Amino acid sequence: MPATDWENLDEFLDIDEFAVTADITLQDGSTQSVRGVFDDPYLNAQIGEYELDTSRPRLTCKSIDVSQVQRGDEVTIEGETFDVLTFPQGDGEGMSVLDLARRHP
């Protein structure tokens, strides 16, 4: 029985649908391109009586594509550069999330 589209990660990460191409620069200077789903949800953080309105950019991609990525690496998506905040967080199903921080010029 053939796999359904959602079970094939390459079909799921089709850039003609909703995935993007991200260029990752590792700390050793090497680069690689990966396909992933970029998300930048609104976040309202509260610490005591203080509130911070911000966003929480992240990239979800195949775990195997980001197995060498570490905190401090750099990701460029559609011309915007981000710092990687965490090691890839795998979901156990072949996908991982990279938490990102937007670089401001």
mmCIF file of N, CA and C in Angstrom:
data_model
loop_
_atom_site.group_PDB
_atom_site.id
_atom_site.type_symbol
_atom_site.label_atom_id
_atom_site.label_comp_id
_atom_site.label_asym_id
_atom_site.label_seq_id
_atom_site.Cartn_x
_atom_site.Cartn_y
_atom_site.Cartn_z
ATOM 1 N N MET A 1 0.839 -1.170 0.000
ATOM 2 C CA MET A 1 0.000 0.000 0.000
ATOM 3 C C MET A 1 0.895 1.248 0.000
ATOM 4 N N PRO A 2 0.713 2.164 -0.951
ATOM 5 C CA PRO A 2 1.562 3.355 -1.010
ATOM 6 C C PRO A 2 1.270 4.310 0.146
ATOM 7 N N ALA A 3 2.305 5.066 0.511
ATOM 8 C CA ALA A 3 2.155 6.032 1.592
ATOM 9 C C ALA A 3 1.278 7.193 1.140
ATOM 10 N N THR A 4 0.498 7.700 2.052
ATOM 11 C CA THR A 4 -0.287 8.891 1.747
ATOM 12 C C THR A 4 0.630 10.103 1.758
ATOM 13 N N ASP A 5 0.193 11.214 1.172
ATOM 14 C CA ASP A 5 1.026 12.407 1.051
ATOM 15 C C ASP A 5 1.587 12.865 2.396
ATOM 16 N N TRP A 6 0.791 12.831 3.433
ATOM 17 C CA TRP A 6 1.256 13.344 4.717
ATOM 18 C C TRP A 6 2.275 12.427 5.360
ATOM 19 N N GLU A 7 2.413 11.191 4.880
ATOM 20 C CA GLU A 7 3.417 10.286 5.414
ATOM 21 C C GLU A 7 4.754 10.437 4.691
ATOM 22 N N ASN A 8 4.775 11.060 3.527
ATOM 23 C CA ASN A 8 5.999 11.288 2.779
ATOM 24 C C ASN A 8 6.471 12.712 3.089
ATOM 25 N N LEU A 9 7.521 12.828 3.875
ATOM 26 C CA LEU A 9 7.960 14.145 4.330
ATOM 27 C C LEU A 9 8.408 15.042 3.187
ATOM 28 N N ASP A 10 8.993 14.469 2.124
ATOM 29 C CA ASP A 10 9.400 15.296 0.982
ATOM 30 C C ASP A 10 8.188 15.893 0.277
ATOM 31 N N GLU A 11 7.111 15.130 0.157
ATOM 32 C CA GLU A 11 5.889 15.673 -0.442
ATOM 33 C C GLU A 11 5.236 16.692 0.486
ATOM 34 N N PHE A 12 5.307 16.441 1.774
ATOM 35 C CA PHE A 12 4.743 17.376 2.748
ATOM 36 C C PHE A 12 5.470 18.720 2.691
ATOM 37 N N LEU A 13 6.777 18.683 2.482
ATOM 38 C CA LEU A 13 7.590 19.897 2.456
ATOM 39 C C LEU A 13 7.775 20.422 1.038
ATOM 40 N N ASP A 14 6.727 20.405 0.261
ATOM 41 C CA ASP A 14 6.747 20.888 -1.122
ATOM 42 C C ASP A 14 6.757 22.415 -1.122
ATOM 43 N N ILE A 15 7.782 23.018 -1.742
ATOM 44 C CA ILE A 15 7.866 24.484 -1.742
ATOM 45 C C ILE A 15 6.815 25.125 -2.631
ATOM 46 N N ASP A 16 6.177 24.354 -3.487
ATOM 47 C CA ASP A 16 5.077 24.891 -4.290
ATOM 48 C C ASP A 16 3.787 24.978 -3.481
ATOM 49 N N GLU A 17 3.760 24.371 -2.326
ATOM 50 C CA GLU A 17 2.582 24.410 -1.453
ATOM 51 C C GLU A 17 2.777 25.468 -0.365
ATOM 52 N N PHE A 18 3.451 25.108 0.730
ATOM 53 C CA PHE A 18 3.608 26.069 1.824
ATOM 54 C C PHE A 18 4.977 26.031 2.478
ATOM 55 N N ALA A 19 5.869 25.171 2.025
ATOM 56 C CA ALA A 19 7.215 25.114 2.597
ATOM 57 C C ALA A 19 8.097 26.186 1.963
ATOM 58 N N VAL A 20 9.200 26.491 2.629
ATOM 59 C CA VAL A 20 10.170 27.460 2.136
ATOM 60 C C VAL A 20 11.543 26.795 2.114
ATOM 61 N N THR A 21 12.465 27.412 1.390
ATOM 62 C CA THR A 21 13.851 26.964 1.416
ATOM 63 C C THR A 21 14.606 27.837 2.405
ATOM 64 N N ALA A 22 15.337 27.204 3.307
ATOM 65 C CA ALA A 22 16.125 27.915 4.309
ATOM 66 C C ALA A 22 17.596 27.559 4.105
ATOM 67 N N ASP A 23 18.452 28.561 4.161
ATOM 68 C CA ASP A 23 19.897 28.350 4.067
ATOM 69 C C ASP A 23 20.478 28.401 5.470
ATOM 70 N N ILE A 24 21.159 27.329 5.857
ATOM 71 C CA ILE A 24 21.724 27.221 7.196
ATOM 72 C C ILE A 24 23.236 27.332 7.096
ATOM 73 N N THR A 25 23.815 28.206 7.907
ATOM 74 C CA THR A 25 25.266 28.346 7.991
ATOM 75 C C THR A 25 25.690 27.857 9.367
ATOM 76 N N LEU A 26 26.482 26.780 9.373
ATOM 77 C CA LEU A 26 26.968 26.220 10.629
ATOM 78 C C LEU A 26 28.153 27.037 11.126
ATOM 79 N N GLN A 27 28.503 26.860 12.372
ATOM 80 C CA GLN A 27 29.586 27.632 12.970
ATOM 81 C C GLN A 27 30.940 27.349 12.336
ATOM 82 N N ASP A 28 31.096 26.193 11.693
ATOM 83 C CA ASP A 28 32.362 25.896 11.011
ATOM 84 C C ASP A 28 32.440 26.537 9.625
ATOM 85 N N GLY A 29 31.392 27.276 9.234
ATOM 86 C CA GLY A 29 31.377 27.976 7.954
ATOM 87 C C GLY A 29 30.697 27.225 6.833
ATOM 88 N N SER A 30 30.391 25.938 7.039
ATOM 89 C CA SER A 30 29.714 25.172 5.990
ATOM 90 C C SER A 30 28.251 25.600 5.903
ATOM 91 N N THR A 31 27.678 25.436 4.710
ATOM 92 C CA THR A 31 26.286 25.828 4.501
ATOM 93 C C THR A 31 25.504 24.669 3.902
ATOM 94 N N GLN A 32 24.201 24.714 4.093
ATOM 95 C CA GLN A 32 23.306 23.733 3.482
ATOM 96 C C GLN A 32 21.942 24.375 3.318
ATOM 97 N N SER A 33 21.205 23.907 2.342
ATOM 98 C CA SER A 33 19.831 24.356 2.115
ATOM 99 C C SER A 33 18.887 23.240 2.513
ATOM 100 N N VAL A 34 17.825 23.612 3.229
ATOM 101 C CA VAL A 34 16.805 22.651 3.645
ATOM 102 C C VAL A 34 15.431 23.221 3.326
ATOM 103 N N ARG A 35 14.460 22.335 3.210
ATOM 104 C CA ARG A 35 13.071 22.766 3.061
ATOM 105 C C ARG A 35 12.382 22.620 4.408
ATOM 106 N N GLY A 36 11.530 23.585 4.713
ATOM 107 C CA GLY A 36 10.830 23.524 5.981
ATOM 108 C C GLY A 36 9.632 24.443 5.996
ATOM 109 N N VAL A 37 8.904 24.384 7.089
ATOM 110 C CA VAL A 37 7.743 25.236 7.292
ATOM 111 C C VAL A 37 8.157 26.321 8.281
ATOM 112 N N PHE A 38 8.120 27.572 7.832
ATOM 113 C CA PHE A 38 8.474 28.703 8.684
ATOM 114 C C PHE A 38 7.205 29.235 9.332
ATOM 115 N N ASP A 39 7.297 29.472 10.636
ATOM 116 C CA ASP A 39 6.162 29.969 11.397
ATOM 117 C C ASP A 39 6.676 31.073 12.317
ATOM 118 N N ASP A 40 5.923 32.141 12.443
ATOM 119 C CA ASP A 40 6.328 33.273 13.270
ATOM 120 C C ASP A 40 5.137 33.755 14.099
ATOM 121 N N PRO A 41 4.667 32.929 15.050
ATOM 122 C CA PRO A 41 3.463 33.288 15.801
ATOM 123 C C PRO A 41 3.694 34.414 16.791
ATOM 124 N N TYR A 42 2.629 35.132 17.074
ATOM 125 C CA TYR A 42 2.623 36.195 18.076
ATOM 126 C C TYR A 42 2.770 35.580 19.460
ATOM 127 N N LEU A 43 3.515 36.251 20.325
ATOM 128 C CA LEU A 43 3.709 35.770 21.689
ATOM 129 C C LEU A 43 3.547 36.938 22.650
ATOM 130 N N ASN A 44 2.719 36.772 23.644
ATOM 131 C CA ASN A 44 2.559 37.765 24.701
ATOM 132 C C ASN A 44 3.112 37.151 25.975
ATOM 133 N N ALA A 45 4.358 37.504 26.296
ATOM 134 C CA ALA A 45 5.007 36.957 27.489
ATOM 135 C C ALA A 45 4.730 37.852 28.685
ATOM 136 N N GLN A 46 4.413 37.239 29.806
ATOM 137 C CA GLN A 46 4.149 37.987 31.032
ATOM 138 C C GLN A 46 5.097 37.515 32.121
ATOM 139 N N ILE A 47 5.783 38.487 32.733
ATOM 140 C CA ILE A 47 6.655 38.212 33.867
ATOM 141 C C ILE A 47 6.204 39.148 34.980
ATOM 142 N N GLY A 48 5.495 38.597 35.941
ATOM 143 C CA GLY A 48 4.937 39.437 36.994
ATOM 144 C C GLY A 48 3.961 40.422 36.396
ATOM 145 N N GLU A 49 4.185 41.697 36.638
ATOM 146 C CA GLU A 49 3.288 42.714 36.096
ATOM 147 C C GLU A 49 3.766 43.268 34.757
ATOM 148 N N TYR A 50 4.865 42.741 34.244
ATOM 149 C CA TYR A 50 5.402 43.200 32.966
ATOM 150 C C TYR A 50 4.933 42.305 31.830
ATOM 151 N N GLU A 51 4.651 42.916 30.675
ATOM 152 C CA GLU A 51 4.238 42.178 29.488
ATOM 153 C C GLU A 51 5.161 42.530 28.334
ATOM 154 N N LEU A 52 5.399 41.556 27.475
ATOM 155 C CA LEU A 52 6.228 41.763 26.296
ATOM 156 C C LEU A 52 5.496 41.186 25.093
ATOM 157 N N ASP A 53 5.196 42.028 24.127
ATOM 158 C CA ASP A 53 4.598 41.576 22.879
ATOM 159 C C ASP A 53 5.725 41.322 21.897
ATOM 160 N N THR A 54 5.813 40.119 21.413
ATOM 161 C CA THR A 54 6.908 39.746 20.520
ATOM 162 C C THR A 54 6.435 38.615 19.618
ATOM 163 N N SER A 55 7.356 38.029 18.879
ATOM 164 C CA SER A 55 7.038 36.867 18.057
ATOM 165 C C SER A 55 7.996 35.742 18.422
ATOM 166 N N ARG A 56 7.692 34.556 17.930
ATOM 167 C CA ARG A 56 8.522 33.390 18.238
ATOM 168 C C ARG A 56 8.784 32.623 16.939
ATOM 169 N N PRO A 57 9.717 33.104 16.126
ATOM 170 C CA PRO A 57 9.971 32.432 14.850
ATOM 171 C C PRO A 57 10.548 31.030 15.049
ATOM 172 N N ARG A 58 10.141 30.122 14.163
ATOM 173 C CA ARG A 58 10.654 28.744 14.220
ATOM 174 C C ARG A 58 10.551 28.125 12.840
ATOM 175 N N LEU A 59 11.392 27.125 12.630
ATOM 176 C CA LEU A 59 11.429 26.401 11.366
ATOM 177 C C LEU A 59 11.269 24.923 11.673
ATOM 178 N N THR A 60 10.281 24.294 11.035
ATOM 179 C CA THR A 60 10.047 22.865 11.192
ATOM 180 C C THR A 60 10.506 22.178 9.918
ATOM 181 N N CYS A 61 11.406 21.200 10.049
ATOM 182 C CA CYS A 61 11.956 20.528 8.876
ATOM 183 C C CYS A 61 12.300 19.079 9.229
ATOM 184 N N LYS A 62 12.805 18.350 8.248
ATOM 185 C CA LYS A 62 13.159 16.952 8.483
ATOM 186 C C LYS A 62 14.334 16.877 9.453
ATOM 187 N N SER A 63 14.225 15.994 10.425
ATOM 188 C CA SER A 63 15.271 15.836 11.438
ATOM 189 C C SER A 63 16.623 15.528 10.822
ATOM 190 N N ILE A 64 16.631 14.676 9.821
ATOM 191 C CA ILE A 64 17.893 14.293 9.198
ATOM 192 C C ILE A 64 18.591 15.476 8.531
ATOM 193 N N ASP A 65 17.820 16.465 8.077
ATOM 194 C CA ASP A 65 18.391 17.635 7.421
ATOM 195 C C ASP A 65 19.054 18.589 8.403
ATOM 196 N N VAL A 66 18.668 18.539 9.668
ATOM 197 C CA VAL A 66 19.201 19.492 10.650
ATOM 198 C C VAL A 66 19.939 18.788 11.791
ATOM 199 N N SER A 67 20.383 17.575 11.562
ATOM 200 C CA SER A 67 21.034 16.814 12.631
ATOM 201 C C SER A 67 22.345 17.443 13.091
ATOM 202 N N GLN A 68 22.992 18.244 12.244
ATOM 203 C CA GLN A 68 24.262 18.890 12.604
ATOM 204 C C GLN A 68 24.079 20.310 13.139
ATOM 205 N N VAL A 69 22.855 20.826 13.137
ATOM 206 C CA VAL A 69 22.601 22.199 13.551
ATOM 207 C C VAL A 69 22.724 22.315 15.072
ATOM 208 N N GLN A 70 23.345 23.421 15.504
ATOM 209 C CA GLN A 70 23.547 23.681 16.925
ATOM 210 C C GLN A 70 23.111 25.096 17.269
ATOM 211 N N ARG A 71 22.974 25.328 18.528
ATOM 212 C CA ARG A 71 22.677 26.688 19.002
ATOM 213 C C ARG A 71 23.807 27.608 18.537
ATOM 214 N N GLY A 72 23.432 28.766 17.999
ATOM 215 C CA GLY A 72 24.416 29.723 17.521
ATOM 216 C C GLY A 72 24.630 29.688 16.024
ATOM 217 N N ASP A 73 24.086 28.666 15.344
ATOM 218 C CA ASP A 73 24.168 28.634 13.891
ATOM 219 C C ASP A 73 23.233 29.701 13.326
ATOM 220 N N GLU A 74 23.293 29.913 12.034
ATOM 221 C CA GLU A 74 22.534 30.984 11.383
ATOM 222 C C GLU A 74 21.613 30.407 10.315
ATOM 223 N N VAL A 75 20.396 30.926 10.244
ATOM 224 C CA VAL A 75 19.421 30.487 9.244
ATOM 225 C C VAL A 75 18.942 31.719 8.479
ATOM 226 N N THR A 76 18.937 31.623 7.148
ATOM 227 C CA THR A 76 18.412 32.699 6.312
ATOM 228 C C THR A 76 17.193 32.181 5.574
ATOM 229 N N ILE A 77 16.072 32.896 5.745
ATOM 230 C CA ILE A 77 14.813 32.520 5.111
ATOM 231 C C ILE A 77 14.279 33.736 4.381
ATOM 232 N N GLU A 78 14.129 33.615 3.073
ATOM 233 C CA GLU A 78 13.600 34.697 2.241
ATOM 234 C C GLU A 78 14.291 36.029 2.523
ATOM 235 N N GLY A 79 15.626 35.987 2.627
ATOM 236 C CA GLY A 79 16.426 37.185 2.799
ATOM 237 C C GLY A 79 16.554 37.691 4.224
ATOM 238 N N GLU A 80 15.862 37.085 5.175
ATOM 239 C CA GLU A 80 15.944 37.503 6.574
ATOM 240 C C GLU A 80 16.786 36.500 7.356
ATOM 241 N N THR A 81 17.677 37.015 8.219
ATOM 242 C CA THR A 81 18.608 36.162 8.951
ATOM 243 C C THR A 81 18.165 35.999 10.398
ATOM 244 N N PHE A 82 18.305 34.765 10.884
ATOM 245 C CA PHE A 82 17.922 34.394 12.243
ATOM 246 C C PHE A 82 19.075 33.639 12.901
ATOM 247 N N ASP A 83 19.158 33.741 14.223
ATOM 248 C CA ASP A 83 20.074 32.912 15.002
ATOM 249 C C ASP A 83 19.309 31.709 15.516
ATOM 250 N N VAL A 84 19.965 30.550 15.556
ATOM 251 C CA VAL A 84 19.349 29.341 16.110
ATOM 252 C C VAL A 84 19.515 29.385 17.623
ATOM 253 N N LEU A 85 18.403 29.273 18.357
ATOM 254 C CA LEU A 85 18.424 29.376 19.815
ATOM 255 C C LEU A 85 18.588 28.043 20.528
ATOM 256 N N THR A 86 18.169 26.946 19.890
ATOM 257 C CA THR A 86 18.192 25.639 20.549
ATOM 258 C C THR A 86 18.681 24.576 19.580
ATOM 259 N N PHE A 87 19.099 23.467 20.117
ATOM 260 C CA PHE A 87 19.370 22.309 19.273
ATOM 261 C C PHE A 87 18.043 21.869 18.666
ATOM 262 N N PRO A 88 18.072 21.145 17.540
ATOM 263 C CA PRO A 88 16.810 20.684 16.937
ATOM 264 C C PRO A 88 15.983 19.868 17.935
ATOM 265 N N GLN A 89 14.703 20.180 18.004
ATOM 266 C CA GLN A 89 13.794 19.485 18.915
ATOM 267 C C GLN A 89 12.960 18.510 18.100
ATOM 268 N N GLY A 90 13.340 17.237 18.123
ATOM 269 C CA GLY A 90 12.665 16.208 17.339
ATOM 270 C C GLY A 90 11.309 15.837 17.901
ATOM 271 N N ASP A 91 10.408 15.440 16.992
ATOM 272 C CA ASP A 91 9.069 15.037 17.422
ATOM 273 C C ASP A 91 8.901 13.520 17.446
ATOM 274 N N GLY A 92 9.948 12.777 17.120
ATOM 275 C CA GLY A 92 9.865 11.325 17.113
ATOM 276 C C GLY A 92 9.248 10.761 15.851
ATOM 277 N N GLU A 93 8.844 11.604 14.923
ATOM 278 C CA GLU A 93 8.211 11.175 13.671
ATOM 279 C C GLU A 93 9.016 11.617 12.445
ATOM 280 N N GLY A 94 10.249 12.069 12.667
ATOM 281 C CA GLY A 94 11.092 12.464 11.547
ATOM 282 C C GLY A 94 11.175 13.958 11.297
ATOM 283 N N MET A 95 10.483 14.749 12.109
ATOM 284 C CA MET A 95 10.513 16.204 11.964
ATOM 285 C C MET A 95 11.137 16.823 13.219
ATOM 286 N N SER A 96 11.771 17.988 13.036
ATOM 287 C CA SER A 96 12.369 18.725 14.146
ATOM 288 C C SER A 96 12.042 20.203 14.017
ATOM 289 N N VAL A 97 12.033 20.888 15.153
ATOM 290 C CA VAL A 97 11.779 22.328 15.199
ATOM 291 C C VAL A 97 13.054 23.039 15.625
ATOM 292 N N LEU A 98 13.378 24.114 14.909
ATOM 293 C CA LEU A 98 14.464 24.997 15.301
ATOM 294 C C LEU A 98 13.838 26.285 15.813
ATOM 295 N N ASP A 99 14.088 26.623 17.075
ATOM 296 C CA ASP A 99 13.643 27.911 17.602
ATOM 297 C C ASP A 99 14.636 28.961 17.144
ATOM 298 N N LEU A 100 14.123 30.069 16.631
ATOM 299 C CA LEU A 100 14.962 31.093 16.020
ATOM 300 C C LEU A 100 14.781 32.442 16.713
ATOM 301 N N ALA A 101 15.789 33.292 16.553
ATOM 302 C CA ALA A 101 15.710 34.679 17.026
ATOM 303 C C ALA A 101 16.047 35.586 15.841
ATOM 304 N N ARG A 102 15.185 36.530 15.573
ATOM 305 C CA ARG A 102 15.368 37.454 14.460
ATOM 306 C C ARG A 102 16.559 38.352 14.727
ATOM 307 N N ARG A 103 17.404 38.519 13.724
ATOM 308 C CA ARG A 103 18.526 39.463 13.813
ATOM 309 C C ARG A 103 18.043 40.814 13.312
ATOM 310 N N HIS A 104 18.343 41.824 14.069
ATOM 311 C CA HIS A 104 17.980 43.171 13.651
ATOM 312 C C HIS A 104 19.240 43.886 13.189
ATOM 313 N N PRO A 105 19.163 44.599 12.066
ATOM 314 C CA PRO A 105 20.362 45.264 11.537
ATOM 315 C C PRO A 105 20.871 46.357 12.454
#
